[in-house]
XYZ file of C-alpha atoms in Angstrom:
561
model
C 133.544 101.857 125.143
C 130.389 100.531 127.343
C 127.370 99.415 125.369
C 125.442 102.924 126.907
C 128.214 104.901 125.674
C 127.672 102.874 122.223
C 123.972 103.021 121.903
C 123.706 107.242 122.765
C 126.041 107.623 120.238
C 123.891 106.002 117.394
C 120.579 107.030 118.505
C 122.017 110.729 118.899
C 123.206 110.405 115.604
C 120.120 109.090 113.982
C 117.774 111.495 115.600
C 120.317 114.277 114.943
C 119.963 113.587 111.402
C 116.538 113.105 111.564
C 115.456 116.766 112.799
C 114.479 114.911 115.880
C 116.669 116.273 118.479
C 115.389 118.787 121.262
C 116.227 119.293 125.212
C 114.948 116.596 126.335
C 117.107 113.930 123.977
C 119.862 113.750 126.632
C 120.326 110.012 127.045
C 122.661 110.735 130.085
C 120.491 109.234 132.511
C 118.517 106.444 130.564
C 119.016 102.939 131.301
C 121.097 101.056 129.353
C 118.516 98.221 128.470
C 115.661 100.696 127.464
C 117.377 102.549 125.697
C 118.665 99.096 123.580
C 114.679 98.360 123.563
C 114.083 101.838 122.275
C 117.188 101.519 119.509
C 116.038 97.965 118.719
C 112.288 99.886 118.140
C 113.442 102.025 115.574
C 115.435 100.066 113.843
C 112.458 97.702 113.465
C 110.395 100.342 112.202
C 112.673 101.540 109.897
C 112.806 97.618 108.387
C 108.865 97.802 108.616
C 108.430 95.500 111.024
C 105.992 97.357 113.856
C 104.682 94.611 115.290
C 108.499 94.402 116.104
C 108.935 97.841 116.720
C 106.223 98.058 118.965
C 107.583 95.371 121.186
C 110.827 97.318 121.700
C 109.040 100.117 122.916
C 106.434 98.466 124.706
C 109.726 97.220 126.902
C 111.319 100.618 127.138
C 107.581 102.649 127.703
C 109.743 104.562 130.874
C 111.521 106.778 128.422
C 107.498 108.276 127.730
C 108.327 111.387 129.521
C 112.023 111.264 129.125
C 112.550 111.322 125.224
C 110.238 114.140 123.130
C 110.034 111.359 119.935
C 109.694 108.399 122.354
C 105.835 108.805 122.509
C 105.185 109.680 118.907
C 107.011 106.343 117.260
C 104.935 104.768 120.223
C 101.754 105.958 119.230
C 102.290 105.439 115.777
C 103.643 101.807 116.333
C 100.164 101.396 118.449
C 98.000 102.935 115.458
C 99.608 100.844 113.065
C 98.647 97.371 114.810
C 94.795 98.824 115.127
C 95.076 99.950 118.639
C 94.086 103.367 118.100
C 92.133 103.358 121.314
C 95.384 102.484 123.437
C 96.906 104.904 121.514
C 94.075 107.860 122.426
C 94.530 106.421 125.939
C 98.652 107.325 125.811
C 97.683 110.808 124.621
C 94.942 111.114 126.765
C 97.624 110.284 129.974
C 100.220 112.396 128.500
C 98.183 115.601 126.845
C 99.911 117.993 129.655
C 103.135 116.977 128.549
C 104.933 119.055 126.000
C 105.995 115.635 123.933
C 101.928 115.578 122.635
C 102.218 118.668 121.024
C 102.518 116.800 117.458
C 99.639 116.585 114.532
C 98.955 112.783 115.148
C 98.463 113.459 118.756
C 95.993 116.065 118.125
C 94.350 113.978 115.510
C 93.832 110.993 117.561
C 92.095 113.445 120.404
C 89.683 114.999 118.199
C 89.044 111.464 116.747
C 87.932 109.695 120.242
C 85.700 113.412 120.530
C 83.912 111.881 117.622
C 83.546 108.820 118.202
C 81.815 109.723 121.376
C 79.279 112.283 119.997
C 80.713 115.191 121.596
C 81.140 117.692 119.186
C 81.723 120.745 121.379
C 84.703 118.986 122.222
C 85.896 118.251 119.478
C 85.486 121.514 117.557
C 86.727 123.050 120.655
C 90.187 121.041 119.952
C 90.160 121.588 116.426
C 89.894 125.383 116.692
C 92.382 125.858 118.705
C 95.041 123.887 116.681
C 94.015 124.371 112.953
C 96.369 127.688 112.866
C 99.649 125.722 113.581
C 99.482 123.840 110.902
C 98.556 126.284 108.312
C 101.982 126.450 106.245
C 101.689 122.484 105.875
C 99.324 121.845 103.259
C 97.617 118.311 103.768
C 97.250 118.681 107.737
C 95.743 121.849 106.951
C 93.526 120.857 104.538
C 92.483 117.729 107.150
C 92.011 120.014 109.455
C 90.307 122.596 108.202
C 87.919 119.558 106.468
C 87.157 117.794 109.807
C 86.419 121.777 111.016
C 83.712 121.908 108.485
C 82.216 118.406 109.477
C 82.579 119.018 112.822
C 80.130 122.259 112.727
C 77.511 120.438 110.417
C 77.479 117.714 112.883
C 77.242 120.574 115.937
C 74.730 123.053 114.439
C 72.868 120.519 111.865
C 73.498 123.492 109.450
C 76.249 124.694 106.843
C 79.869 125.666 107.547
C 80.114 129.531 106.314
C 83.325 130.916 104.886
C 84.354 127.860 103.588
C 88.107 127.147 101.879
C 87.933 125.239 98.911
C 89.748 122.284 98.457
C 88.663 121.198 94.755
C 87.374 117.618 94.782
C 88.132 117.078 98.693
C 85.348 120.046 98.532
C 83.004 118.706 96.466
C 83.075 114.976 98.565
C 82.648 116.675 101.346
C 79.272 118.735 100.480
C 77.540 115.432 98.342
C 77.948 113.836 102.332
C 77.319 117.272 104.321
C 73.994 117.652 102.281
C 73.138 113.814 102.715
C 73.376 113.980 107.002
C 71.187 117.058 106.833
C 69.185 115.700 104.451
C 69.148 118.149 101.666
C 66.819 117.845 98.732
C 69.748 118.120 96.039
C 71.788 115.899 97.569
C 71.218 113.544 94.486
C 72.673 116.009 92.416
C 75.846 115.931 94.631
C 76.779 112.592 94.229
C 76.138 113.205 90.680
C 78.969 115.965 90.090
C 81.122 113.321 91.867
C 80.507 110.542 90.217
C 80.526 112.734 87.017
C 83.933 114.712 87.928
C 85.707 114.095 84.605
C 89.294 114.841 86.146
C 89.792 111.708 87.604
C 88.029 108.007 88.377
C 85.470 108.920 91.382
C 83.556 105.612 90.496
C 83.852 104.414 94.007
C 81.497 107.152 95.278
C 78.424 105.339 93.200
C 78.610 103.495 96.135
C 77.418 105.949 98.769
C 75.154 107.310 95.920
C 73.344 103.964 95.907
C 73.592 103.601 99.358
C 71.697 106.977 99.484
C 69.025 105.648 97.305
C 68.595 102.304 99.029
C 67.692 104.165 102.521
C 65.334 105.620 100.779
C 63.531 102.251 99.093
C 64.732 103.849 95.085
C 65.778 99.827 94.720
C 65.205 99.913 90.534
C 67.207 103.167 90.416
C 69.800 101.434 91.923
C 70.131 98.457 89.236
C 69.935 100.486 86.513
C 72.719 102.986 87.895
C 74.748 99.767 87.997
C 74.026 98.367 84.910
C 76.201 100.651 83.396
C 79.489 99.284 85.253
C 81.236 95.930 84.243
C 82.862 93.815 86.585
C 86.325 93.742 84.661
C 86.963 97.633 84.744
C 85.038 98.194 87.950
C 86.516 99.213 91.166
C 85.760 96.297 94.083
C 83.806 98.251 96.180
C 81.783 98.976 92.640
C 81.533 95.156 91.299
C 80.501 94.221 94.953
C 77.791 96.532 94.847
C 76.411 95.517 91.531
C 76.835 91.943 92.567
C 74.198 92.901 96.274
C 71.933 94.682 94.013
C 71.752 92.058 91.195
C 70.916 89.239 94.224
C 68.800 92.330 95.903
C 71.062 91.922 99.307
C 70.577 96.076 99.870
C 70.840 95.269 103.702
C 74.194 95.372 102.886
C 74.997 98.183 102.062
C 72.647 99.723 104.961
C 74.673 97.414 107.507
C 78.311 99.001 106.660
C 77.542 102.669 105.762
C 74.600 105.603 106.892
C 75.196 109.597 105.538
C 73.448 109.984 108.690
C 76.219 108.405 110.879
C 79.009 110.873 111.664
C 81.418 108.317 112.612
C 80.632 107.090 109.004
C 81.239 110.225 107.466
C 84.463 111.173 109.340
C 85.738 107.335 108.377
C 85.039 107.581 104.930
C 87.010 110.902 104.732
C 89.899 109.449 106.612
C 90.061 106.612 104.222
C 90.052 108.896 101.252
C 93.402 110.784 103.236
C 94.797 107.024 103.321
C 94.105 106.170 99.738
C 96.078 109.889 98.615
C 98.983 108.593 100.428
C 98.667 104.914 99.293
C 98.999 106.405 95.791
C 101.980 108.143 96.950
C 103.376 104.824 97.668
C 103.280 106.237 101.765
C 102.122 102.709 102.799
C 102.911 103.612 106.561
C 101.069 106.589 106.585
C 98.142 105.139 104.479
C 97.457 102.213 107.225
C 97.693 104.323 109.771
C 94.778 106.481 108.169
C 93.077 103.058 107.282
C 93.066 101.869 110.852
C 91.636 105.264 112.029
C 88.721 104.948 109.562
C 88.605 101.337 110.660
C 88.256 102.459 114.463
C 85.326 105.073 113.812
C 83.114 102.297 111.196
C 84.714 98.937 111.824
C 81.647 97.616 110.160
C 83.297 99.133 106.920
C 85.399 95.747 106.542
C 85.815 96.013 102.999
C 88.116 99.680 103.301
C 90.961 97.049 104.421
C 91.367 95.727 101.221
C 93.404 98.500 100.803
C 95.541 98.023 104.062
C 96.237 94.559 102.511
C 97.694 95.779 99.578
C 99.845 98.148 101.475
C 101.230 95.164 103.451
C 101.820 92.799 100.063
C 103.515 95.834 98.381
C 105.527 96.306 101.624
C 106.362 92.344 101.574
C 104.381 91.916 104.427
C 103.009 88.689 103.874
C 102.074 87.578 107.053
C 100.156 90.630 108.287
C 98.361 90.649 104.449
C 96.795 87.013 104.938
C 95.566 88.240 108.422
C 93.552 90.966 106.670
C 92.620 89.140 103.781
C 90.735 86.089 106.306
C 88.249 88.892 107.154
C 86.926 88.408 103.150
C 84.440 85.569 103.196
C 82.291 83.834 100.422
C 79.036 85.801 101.746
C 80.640 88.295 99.863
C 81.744 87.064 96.666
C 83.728 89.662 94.521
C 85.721 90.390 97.918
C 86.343 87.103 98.597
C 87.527 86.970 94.824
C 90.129 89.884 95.242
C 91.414 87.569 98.720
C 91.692 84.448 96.834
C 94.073 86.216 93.814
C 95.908 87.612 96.792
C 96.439 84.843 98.362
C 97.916 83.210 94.757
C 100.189 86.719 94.339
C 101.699 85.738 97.773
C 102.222 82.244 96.990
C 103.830 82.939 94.078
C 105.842 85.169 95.932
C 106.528 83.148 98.809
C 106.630 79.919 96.920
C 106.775 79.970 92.900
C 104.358 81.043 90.368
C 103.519 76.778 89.327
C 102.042 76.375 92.800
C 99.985 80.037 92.603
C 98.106 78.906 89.513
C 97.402 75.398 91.102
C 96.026 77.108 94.429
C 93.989 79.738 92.319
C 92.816 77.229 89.484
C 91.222 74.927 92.703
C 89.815 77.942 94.112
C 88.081 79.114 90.920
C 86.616 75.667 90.425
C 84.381 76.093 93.318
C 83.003 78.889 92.625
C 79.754 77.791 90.823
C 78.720 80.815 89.240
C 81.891 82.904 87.939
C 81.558 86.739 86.105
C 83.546 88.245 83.802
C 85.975 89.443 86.122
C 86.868 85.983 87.323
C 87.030 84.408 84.143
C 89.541 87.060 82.965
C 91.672 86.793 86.332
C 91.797 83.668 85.803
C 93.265 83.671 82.156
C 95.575 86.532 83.225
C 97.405 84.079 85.925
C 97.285 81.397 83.064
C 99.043 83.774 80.774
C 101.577 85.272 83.189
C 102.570 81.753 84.457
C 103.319 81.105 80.072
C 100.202 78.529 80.544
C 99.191 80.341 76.659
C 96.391 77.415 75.557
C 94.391 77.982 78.748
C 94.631 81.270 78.888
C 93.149 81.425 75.465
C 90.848 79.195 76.188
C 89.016 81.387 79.199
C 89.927 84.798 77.204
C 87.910 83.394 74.717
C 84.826 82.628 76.775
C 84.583 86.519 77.642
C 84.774 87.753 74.114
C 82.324 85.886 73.084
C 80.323 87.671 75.752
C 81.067 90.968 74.521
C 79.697 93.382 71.804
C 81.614 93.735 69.313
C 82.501 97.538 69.879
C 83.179 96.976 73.793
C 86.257 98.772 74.854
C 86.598 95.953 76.697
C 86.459 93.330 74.233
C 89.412 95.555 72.760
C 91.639 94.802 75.890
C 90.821 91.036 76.182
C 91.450 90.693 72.253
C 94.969 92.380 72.967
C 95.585 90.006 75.543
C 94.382 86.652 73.619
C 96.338 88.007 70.653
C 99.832 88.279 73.123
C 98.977 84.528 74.017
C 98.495 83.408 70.186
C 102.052 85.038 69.849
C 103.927 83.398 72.268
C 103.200 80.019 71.014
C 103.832 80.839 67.216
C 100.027 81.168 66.285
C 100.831 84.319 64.453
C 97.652 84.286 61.691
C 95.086 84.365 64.758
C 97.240 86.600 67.074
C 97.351 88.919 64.206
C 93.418 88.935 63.656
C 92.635 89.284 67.750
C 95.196 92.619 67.238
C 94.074 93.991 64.286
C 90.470 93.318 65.692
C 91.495 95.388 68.810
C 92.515 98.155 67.382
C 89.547 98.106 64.855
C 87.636 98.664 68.040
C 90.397 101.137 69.999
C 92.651 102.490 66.342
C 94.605 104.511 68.980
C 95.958 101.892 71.558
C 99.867 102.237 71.415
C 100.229 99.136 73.116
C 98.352 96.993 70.683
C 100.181 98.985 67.800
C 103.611 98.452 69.733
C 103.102 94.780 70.317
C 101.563 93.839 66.808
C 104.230 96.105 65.128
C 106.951 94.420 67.198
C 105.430 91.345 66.501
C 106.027 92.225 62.795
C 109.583 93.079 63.185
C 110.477 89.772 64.969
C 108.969 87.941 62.186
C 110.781 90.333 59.420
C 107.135 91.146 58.306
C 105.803 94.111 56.691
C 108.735 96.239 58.359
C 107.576 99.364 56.568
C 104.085 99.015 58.334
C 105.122 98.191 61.472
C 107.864 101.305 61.754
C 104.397 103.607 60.565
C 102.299 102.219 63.625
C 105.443 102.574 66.003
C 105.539 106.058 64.654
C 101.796 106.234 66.138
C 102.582 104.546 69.192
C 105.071 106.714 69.738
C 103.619 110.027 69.184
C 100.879 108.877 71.972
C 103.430 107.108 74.391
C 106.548 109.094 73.739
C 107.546 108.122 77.072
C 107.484 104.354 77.224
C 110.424 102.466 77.289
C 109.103 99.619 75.342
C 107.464 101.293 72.624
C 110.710 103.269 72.532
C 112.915 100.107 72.189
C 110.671 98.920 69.817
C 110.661 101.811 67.298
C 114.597 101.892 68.086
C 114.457 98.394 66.834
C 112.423 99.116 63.571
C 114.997 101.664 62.396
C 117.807 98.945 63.109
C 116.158 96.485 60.754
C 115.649 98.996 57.970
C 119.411 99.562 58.520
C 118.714 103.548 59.958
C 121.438 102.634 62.409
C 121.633 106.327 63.578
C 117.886 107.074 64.442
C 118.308 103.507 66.085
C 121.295 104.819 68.186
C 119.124 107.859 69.834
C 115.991 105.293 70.755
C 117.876 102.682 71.744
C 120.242 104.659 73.977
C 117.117 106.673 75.723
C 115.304 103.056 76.128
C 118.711 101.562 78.170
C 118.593 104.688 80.507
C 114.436 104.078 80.943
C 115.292 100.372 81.594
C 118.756 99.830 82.203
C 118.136 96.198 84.124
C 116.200 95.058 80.580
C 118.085 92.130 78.991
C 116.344 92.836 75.435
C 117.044 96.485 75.619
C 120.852 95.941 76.175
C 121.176 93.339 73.760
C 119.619 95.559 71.111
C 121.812 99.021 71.929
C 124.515 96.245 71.922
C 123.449 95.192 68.691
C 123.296 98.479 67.128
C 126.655 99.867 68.649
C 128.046 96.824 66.928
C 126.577 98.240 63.396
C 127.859 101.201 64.030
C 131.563 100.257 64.693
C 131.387 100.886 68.677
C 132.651 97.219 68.958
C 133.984 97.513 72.756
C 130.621 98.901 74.055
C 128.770 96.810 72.356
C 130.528 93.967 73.990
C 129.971 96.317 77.535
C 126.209 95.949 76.969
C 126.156 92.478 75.656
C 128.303 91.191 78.914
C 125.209 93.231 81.141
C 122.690 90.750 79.422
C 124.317 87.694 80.409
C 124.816 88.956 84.498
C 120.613 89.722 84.127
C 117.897 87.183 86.459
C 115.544 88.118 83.282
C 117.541 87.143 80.742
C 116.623 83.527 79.174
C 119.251 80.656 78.360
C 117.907 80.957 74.683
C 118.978 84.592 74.785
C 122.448 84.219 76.362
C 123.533 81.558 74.142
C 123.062 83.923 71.385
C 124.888 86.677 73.010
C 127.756 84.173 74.162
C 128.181 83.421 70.539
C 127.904 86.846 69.223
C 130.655 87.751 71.860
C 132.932 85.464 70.106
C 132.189 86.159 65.963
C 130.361 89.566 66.349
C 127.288 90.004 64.209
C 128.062 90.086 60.766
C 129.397 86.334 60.754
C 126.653 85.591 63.908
């Protein structure tokens, strides 16, 4: 069969199964080299690689008015390497064409409307398209969103008839009433900031932001105050890190209510973050590089494009981002230098990471909270336990005694005591914890299992896994452990039904199978105890220490073990 015969065949198939195929996906006439380009394109998309991708089509752009799903992969592939303004300039070409009839397209028109200040335009385009995408529930929603910005920007007045969106809604209106000025626009960004349903934290920004254009600089600090640099967001901690060195052209430089490429941006980037969280990374840069095309200035927004890339393995393309983080800007440049050590450690091994981070750190001359307990939290992955002690310890004695926070870092300084047989102190930074937080099932779960190990105070420990359970019945671990507590007190039945749930949770656990092995054992199931004993020893996780003992109980069982 010739290689053109070969290549329609697969890409027929693939866009066959892919709802993709329409009149014009006869391949009868295509060459045989774009059409390998074009094959080559997809398959590189597919293996997220678009710089790739867009290579392949880039060599095969002839197919533009010959293949209906040619030009959208193109223009996708375009958006995704931040050339959204080639991209408008492909729709722009093609907008006669039926293949530009897609939401993107449309998007990416009304868009460069914007971006140029005309308005009639663009609510011209967005009226007439808004109805065909009614039935699908985001687009709509975008639509019908931009709609509403659109007219305020048009008529400097409201939107009438408005559909609510819930907290989309209420974003919207705090930065509707802030372009046209509104006197309660404070009180917008307050039910925002205030929404109870979820963390809106980052919009404190913009609510600052308002203030500062309007010279309220001690409102600002104290509004700030109230946020730590360990729990805070990093748009948050770098905003309490301007005010408290009074750099408020900063945030005047990167962000105006009364910009509508600002507004529309910040929108977009709110789309990207709901399908970031939807672990969408594709779709969530391409919304990031639209917000990034209508307030470039907004540099700090790619933060989140970098952690699409290092969650997509996309090392190369994250460093590239993360260079645009400097010192000026010291939180940022914080979050680009633990980065950086996550991709070493990836790339290279987790020894090298803490080197390159530790060196790092020790420049910085003046280090927060947040730093300090980065730093101890690399120190403790890497099983470095004395110096991560050693900086834990510098940010509890920083902290009030009743600080939430000071719970978490004594949980964590406690873990580290643990691991290297300090079990009077890691016992006292627990119990301390949860004298501050009594209802923390991980502190209860890791201090009770801590217990259990050490064949202490079993009948304790099983009543705070009860607890830990009853708040986190669905966690594997606190599962396994509470599975585990009924073992020791010889309950080898109520073991069976924890332990069994915990293996289907976390079937790739060595710990997990080793204990359902151990209890199947107990309870006479000898050959599938061996089953799950054999998994541990085929695990990457499992330790030497660990597969010794399960070698030997292989051979003598446990009763003689």
């Amino acid at each position: 069969m010739s290689l053109k015969k070969v290549l329609t065949a697969i890409i027929f198939t693939l866009l066959y199964q892919t709802h993709l195929y329409s009149k014009s996906n006869s391949f009868n006439n295509f060459n045989p080299k774009n059409l390998s380009n074009y094959f080559s394109g997809i398959v590189a998309f597919e293996n997220k690689k678009n710089s790739d991708a867009l290579n392949f089509y880039n060599s095969s752009k002839i197919l533009i008015n010959q293949h209906d799903p040619y030009l959208k992969r193109y223009v996708t592939s375009l958006v995704l390497e931040n050339k959204v303004s080639q991209a408008i300039n492909v729709i722009r070409l093609n907008k006669e064409n039926e293949n530009t009839k897609f939401f993107d397209a449309y998007l990416l028109l009304i868009i460069d409307s914007l971006k140029r200040g005309n308005f009639d335009d663009a609510y011209d385009q967005i009226s007439r398209v808004t109805d065909l995408f009614s039935e699908e529930k985001l687009k709509s929603a975008i639509l019908n969103i931009l709609k509403e910005y659109i007219y305020v920007f048009k008529e400097k007045n409201y939107f009438e008839n408005r559909t609510s969106y819930g907290n989309l809604s209420k974003i919207s209106d705090a930065f509707q009433k802030c372009y046209l000025d509104d006197r309660n626009t404070e009180n917008y960004f307050l039910k925002v900031i205030n929404e109870s349903d979820s963390d809106y934290s980052r919009y404190v920004f913009f609510y600052v932001s308002y203030l500062i254009e309007r010279g309220r600089f001690s409102n600002t600090r104290n509004i700030l105050s109230e946020y730590d640099y360990i729990n805070s967001k990093l748009l948050i901690s770098q905003s309490k890190n301007w005010v408290e060195n009074r750099k408020y052209e900063k945030f005047t430089n990167i962000f105006s209510c009364k910009n509508h490429n600002h507004l529309i941006s910040e929108f977009l980037f709110l789309v990207s973050n709901l399908y970031s969280s939807q672990d969408n990374f594709e779709k969530s840069n391409f919304y990031l590089y639209l917000s990034n095309f209508l307030n470039p200035k907004f540099i700090f927004n790619l933060s989140l494009v970098a952690e699409n890339y290092y969650f997509n393995e996309d090392f190369i393309k994250a460093k590239e981002i993360l260079k645009g983080f400097d010192k000026e800007d010291k939180i940022y440049y914080w979050f680009r230098i633990k980065k950086e050590a996550q991709i070493i450690a990836e790339e290279d091994n987790k020894k090298r990471s803490v080197a390159f981070i530790t060196s790092e750190f020790n420049k910085i001359k003046k280090h927060n909270h947040k730093m300090i307990f980065d730093i101890a939290n690399f120190y403790k992955s890497s099983k470095d336990y004395e110096n991560a002690i050693k900086y834990y310890s510098k940010v509890i004695e920083d902290l009030d005694d009743n600080n939430i926070i000071k719970a978490d870092v004594l949980y964590r300084r406690g873990g580290s005591y643990e691991r290297i047989g300090e079990y009077e102190k890691s016992d006292k930074d627990l119990l301390m914890s949860l004298n501050i937080e009594p209802n923390d099932a991980y502190v209860l779960n890791y201090l009770a299992y801590s217990w259990l190990e050490r064949d202490y105070k079993i009948d304790e420990a099983l009543d705070m896994l009860k607890i830990a359970y009853e708040l986190e019945s669905n966690d594997p671990y606190i599962i396994d452990s509470i599975g585990w507590a009924y073992y020791l007190i010889e309950d080898y039945s109520k073991a069976e039904k924890f332990l069994q749930r915990a293996v289907e949770l976390m079937p790739e656990d060595p710990i997990v199978n080793d204990h359902y092995g151990d209890i199947l054992w107990k309870l006479d199931q000898k050959i599938q105890a061996r089953y799950f004993w054999k998994n541990v020893l085929k695990m990457k996780k499992a330790e030497k220490e660990m597969k010794d003992k399960i070698n030997h109980k292989l051979i003598i069982g446990i009763n003689k073990s």
